[in-house]
Coordinates of C-alpha atoms in Angstrom, one line a residue:
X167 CA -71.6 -54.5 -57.5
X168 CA -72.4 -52.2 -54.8
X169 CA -74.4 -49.6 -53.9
X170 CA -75.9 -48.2 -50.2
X171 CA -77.4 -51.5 -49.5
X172 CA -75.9 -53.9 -50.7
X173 CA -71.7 -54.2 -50.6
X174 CA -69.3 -55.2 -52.7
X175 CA -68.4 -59.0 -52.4
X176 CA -64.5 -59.6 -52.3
X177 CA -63.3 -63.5 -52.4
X178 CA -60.1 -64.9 -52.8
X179 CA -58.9 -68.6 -53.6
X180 CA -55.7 -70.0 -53.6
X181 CA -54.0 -73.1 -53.8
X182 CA -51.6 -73.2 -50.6
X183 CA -49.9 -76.9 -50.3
X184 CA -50.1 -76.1 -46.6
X185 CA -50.0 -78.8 -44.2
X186 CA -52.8 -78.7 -41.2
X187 CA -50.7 -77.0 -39.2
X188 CA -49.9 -74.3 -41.9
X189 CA -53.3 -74.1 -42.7
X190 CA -54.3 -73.1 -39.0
X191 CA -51.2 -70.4 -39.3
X192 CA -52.4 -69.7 -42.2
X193 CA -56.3 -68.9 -41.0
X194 CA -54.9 -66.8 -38.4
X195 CA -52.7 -64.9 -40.3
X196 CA -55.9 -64.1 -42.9
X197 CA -58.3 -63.2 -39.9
X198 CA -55.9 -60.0 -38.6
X199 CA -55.5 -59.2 -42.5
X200 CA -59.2 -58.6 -42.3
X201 CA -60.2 -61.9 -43.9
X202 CA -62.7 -64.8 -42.9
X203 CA -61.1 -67.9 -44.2
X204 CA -61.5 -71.7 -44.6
X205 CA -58.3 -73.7 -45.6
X206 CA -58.3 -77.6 -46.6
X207 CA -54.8 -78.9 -45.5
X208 CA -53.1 -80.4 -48.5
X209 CA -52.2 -84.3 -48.4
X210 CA -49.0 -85.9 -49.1
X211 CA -48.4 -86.2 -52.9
X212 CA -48.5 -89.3 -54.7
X213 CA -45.4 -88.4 -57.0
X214 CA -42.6 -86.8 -54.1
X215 CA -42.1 -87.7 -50.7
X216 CA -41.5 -84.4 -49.9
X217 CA -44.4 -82.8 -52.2
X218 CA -47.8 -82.2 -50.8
X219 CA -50.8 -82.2 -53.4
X220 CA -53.8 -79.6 -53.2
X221 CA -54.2 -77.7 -50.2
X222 CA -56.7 -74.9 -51.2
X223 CA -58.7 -71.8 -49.3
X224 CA -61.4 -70.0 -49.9
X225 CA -61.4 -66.4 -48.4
X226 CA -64.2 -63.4 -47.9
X227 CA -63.4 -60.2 -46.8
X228 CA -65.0 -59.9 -42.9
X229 CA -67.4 -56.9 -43.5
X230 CA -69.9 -59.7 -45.5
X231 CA -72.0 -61.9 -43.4
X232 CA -70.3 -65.4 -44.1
X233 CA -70.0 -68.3 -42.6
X234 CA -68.3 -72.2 -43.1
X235 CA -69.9 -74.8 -44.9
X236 CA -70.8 -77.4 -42.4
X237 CA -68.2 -79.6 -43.0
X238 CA -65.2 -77.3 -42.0
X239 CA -63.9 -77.5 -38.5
X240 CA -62.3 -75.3 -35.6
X241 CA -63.7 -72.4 -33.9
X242 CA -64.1 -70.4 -36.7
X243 CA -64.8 -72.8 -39.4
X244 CA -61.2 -72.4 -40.5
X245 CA -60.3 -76.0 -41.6
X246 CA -61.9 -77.4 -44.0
X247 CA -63.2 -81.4 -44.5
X248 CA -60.9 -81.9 -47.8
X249 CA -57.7 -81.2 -49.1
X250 CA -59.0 -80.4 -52.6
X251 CA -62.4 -78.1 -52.1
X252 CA -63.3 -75.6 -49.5
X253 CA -66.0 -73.0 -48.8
X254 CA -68.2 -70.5 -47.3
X255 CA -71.6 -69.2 -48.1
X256 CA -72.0 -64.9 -47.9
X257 CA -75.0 -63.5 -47.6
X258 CA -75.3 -60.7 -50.3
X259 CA -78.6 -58.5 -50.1
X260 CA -80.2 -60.9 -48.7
X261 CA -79.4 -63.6 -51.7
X262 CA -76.8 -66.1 -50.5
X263 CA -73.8 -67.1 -52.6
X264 CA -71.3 -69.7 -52.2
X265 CA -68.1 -69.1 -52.7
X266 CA -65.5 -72.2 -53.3
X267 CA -61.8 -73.2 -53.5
X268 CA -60.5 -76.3 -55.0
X269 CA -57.8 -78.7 -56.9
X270 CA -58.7 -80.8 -59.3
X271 CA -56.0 -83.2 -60.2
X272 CA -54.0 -84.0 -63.2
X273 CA -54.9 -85.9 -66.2
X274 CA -58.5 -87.0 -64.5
X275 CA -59.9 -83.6 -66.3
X276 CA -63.5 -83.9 -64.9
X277 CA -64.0 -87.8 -64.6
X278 CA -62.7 -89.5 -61.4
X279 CA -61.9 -87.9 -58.0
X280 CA -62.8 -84.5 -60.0
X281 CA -66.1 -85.1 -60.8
X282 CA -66.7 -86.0 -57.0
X283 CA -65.7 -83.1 -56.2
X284 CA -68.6 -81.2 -59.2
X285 CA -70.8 -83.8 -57.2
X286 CA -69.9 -82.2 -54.3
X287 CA -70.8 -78.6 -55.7
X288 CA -74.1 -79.9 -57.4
X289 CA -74.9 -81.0 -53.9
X290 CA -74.0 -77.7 -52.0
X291 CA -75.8 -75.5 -54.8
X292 CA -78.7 -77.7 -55.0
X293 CA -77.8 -78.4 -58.9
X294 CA -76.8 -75.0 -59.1
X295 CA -80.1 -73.3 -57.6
X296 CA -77.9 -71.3 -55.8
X297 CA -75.8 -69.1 -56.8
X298 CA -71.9 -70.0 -56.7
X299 CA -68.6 -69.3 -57.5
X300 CA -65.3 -71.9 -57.7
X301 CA -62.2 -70.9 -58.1
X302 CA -59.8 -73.8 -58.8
X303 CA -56.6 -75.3 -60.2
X304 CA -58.2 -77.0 -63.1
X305 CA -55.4 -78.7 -64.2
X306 CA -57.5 -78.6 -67.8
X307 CA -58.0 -76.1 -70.7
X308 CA -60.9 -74.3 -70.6
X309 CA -61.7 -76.7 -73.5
X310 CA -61.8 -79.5 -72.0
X311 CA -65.6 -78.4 -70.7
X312 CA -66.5 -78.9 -74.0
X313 CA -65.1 -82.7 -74.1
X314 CA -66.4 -83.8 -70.6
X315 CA -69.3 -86.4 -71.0
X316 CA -71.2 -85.0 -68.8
X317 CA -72.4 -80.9 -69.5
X318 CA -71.2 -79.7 -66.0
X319 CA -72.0 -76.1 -67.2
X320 CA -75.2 -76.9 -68.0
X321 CA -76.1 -79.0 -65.2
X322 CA -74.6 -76.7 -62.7
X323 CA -76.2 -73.5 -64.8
X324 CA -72.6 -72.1 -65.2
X325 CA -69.9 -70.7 -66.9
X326 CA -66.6 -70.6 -67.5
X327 CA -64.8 -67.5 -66.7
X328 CA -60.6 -67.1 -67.6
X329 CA -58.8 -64.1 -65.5
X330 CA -59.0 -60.7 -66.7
X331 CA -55.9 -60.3 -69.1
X332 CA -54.6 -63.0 -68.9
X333 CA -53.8 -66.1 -71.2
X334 CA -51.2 -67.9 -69.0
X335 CA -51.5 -69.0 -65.0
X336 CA -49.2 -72.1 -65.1
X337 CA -46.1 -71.3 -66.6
X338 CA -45.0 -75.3 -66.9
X339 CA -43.7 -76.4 -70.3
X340 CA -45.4 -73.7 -73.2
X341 CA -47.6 -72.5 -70.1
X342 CA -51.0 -72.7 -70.6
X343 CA -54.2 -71.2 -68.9
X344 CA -55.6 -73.9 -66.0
X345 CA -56.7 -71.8 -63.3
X346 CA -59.8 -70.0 -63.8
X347 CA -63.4 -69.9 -62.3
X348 CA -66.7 -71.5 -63.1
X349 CA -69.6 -69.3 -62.1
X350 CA -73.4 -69.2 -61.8
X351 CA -75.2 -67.4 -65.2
X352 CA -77.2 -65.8 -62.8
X353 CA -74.4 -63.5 -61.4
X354 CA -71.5 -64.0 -63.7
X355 CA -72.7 -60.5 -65.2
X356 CA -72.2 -59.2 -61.9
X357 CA -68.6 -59.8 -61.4
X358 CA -66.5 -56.4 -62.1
X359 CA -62.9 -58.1 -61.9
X360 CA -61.3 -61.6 -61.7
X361 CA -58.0 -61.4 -61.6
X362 CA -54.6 -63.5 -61.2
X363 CA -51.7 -62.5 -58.2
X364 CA -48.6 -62.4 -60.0
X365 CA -46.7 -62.4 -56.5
X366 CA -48.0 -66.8 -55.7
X367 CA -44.9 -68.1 -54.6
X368 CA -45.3 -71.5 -56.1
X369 CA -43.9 -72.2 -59.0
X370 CA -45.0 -73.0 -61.9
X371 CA -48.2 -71.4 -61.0
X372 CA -49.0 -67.5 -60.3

């Protein structure tokens, strides 16, 4: 929302399968488009030699106060500690909001190394005291909340949220809709647009 005091928040996630060296490009590239950034360099893949796995960013637009989460490093916070969640924390009216970026991998839905990383974002909200928003390559229907053993909506005080008009953002197989964001109750109203890139380069996601 905005109005004379307090401005619109723009974020951006994305799933890069950038190396550390292409993530550093890559932050330097986003900073003279006019974005703050934080990239997690993705690791080498477990399936392909030549494949990477993750590699995520989370971006905010430079006119909003922002900074890295403290486990990010370089100059400008640019790298972040893991290959499959980032983030940065905005200041919004004097409210702060996290915003992240992450991978979570196939098949583990939200057991495993993905529910380290909902560990990590219980920690960083403070069980979802403050307000947050991930982005993230699920890798599961938004169903499969409803399945997990553990209530991570309810825990974190969140909710699901699928991009506007859209019912497919990998287009593997049938395609079927695993990208998507989960987001605080307390500002999900607030959100005028979430919406997909149809120009990602990596295939078989947007």
């Amino acid at each position: 929302r905005s109005s004379s005091s307090v401005p619109t928040m723009r974020s951006r996630w994305a799933e890069t399968h950038r190396d550390a060296p292409g993530a550093r490009i890559a932050a330097v590239d986003a900073r003279r488009h006019g974005w703050y950034a934080t990239f997690g360099p993705a690791r080498q893949s477990d399936k392909s030699a030549k494949g990477t796995a993750g590699g995520v960013a989370a971006l905010v637009k430079k006119y909003l106060t922002n900074l890295p989460l403290s486990d990010a490093k370089g100059p400008q916070g640019d790298i972040g500690g893991s290959f499959d969640y980032v983030g940065r924390s905005i200041r919004v009216g004097g409210q702060e909001v996290l915003v992240f970026g992450g991978y979570f991998e196939g098949g583990s839905e939200l057991r495993s190394c993905n529910q380290t990383i909902l560990l990590r974002i219980d920690y960083w909200t403070r069980g979802g005291a403050v307000p947050f928003i991930l982005m993230a390559d699920f890798n599961m229907p938004l169903i499969g909340w409803d399945k997990a053993e553990i209530d991570w909506r309810s825990k974190l005080k969140a909710v699901t949220i699928a991009p506007r008009g859209e019912s497919i953002t990998c287009r593997a197989g049938k395609g079927s809709l695993i990208d998507y964001a989960l987001v605080s109750e307390a500002i999900a109203p607030l959100i005028d647009s979430f919406e997909v890139d149809l120009t990602g380069p990596f295939w078989p996601h947007w």
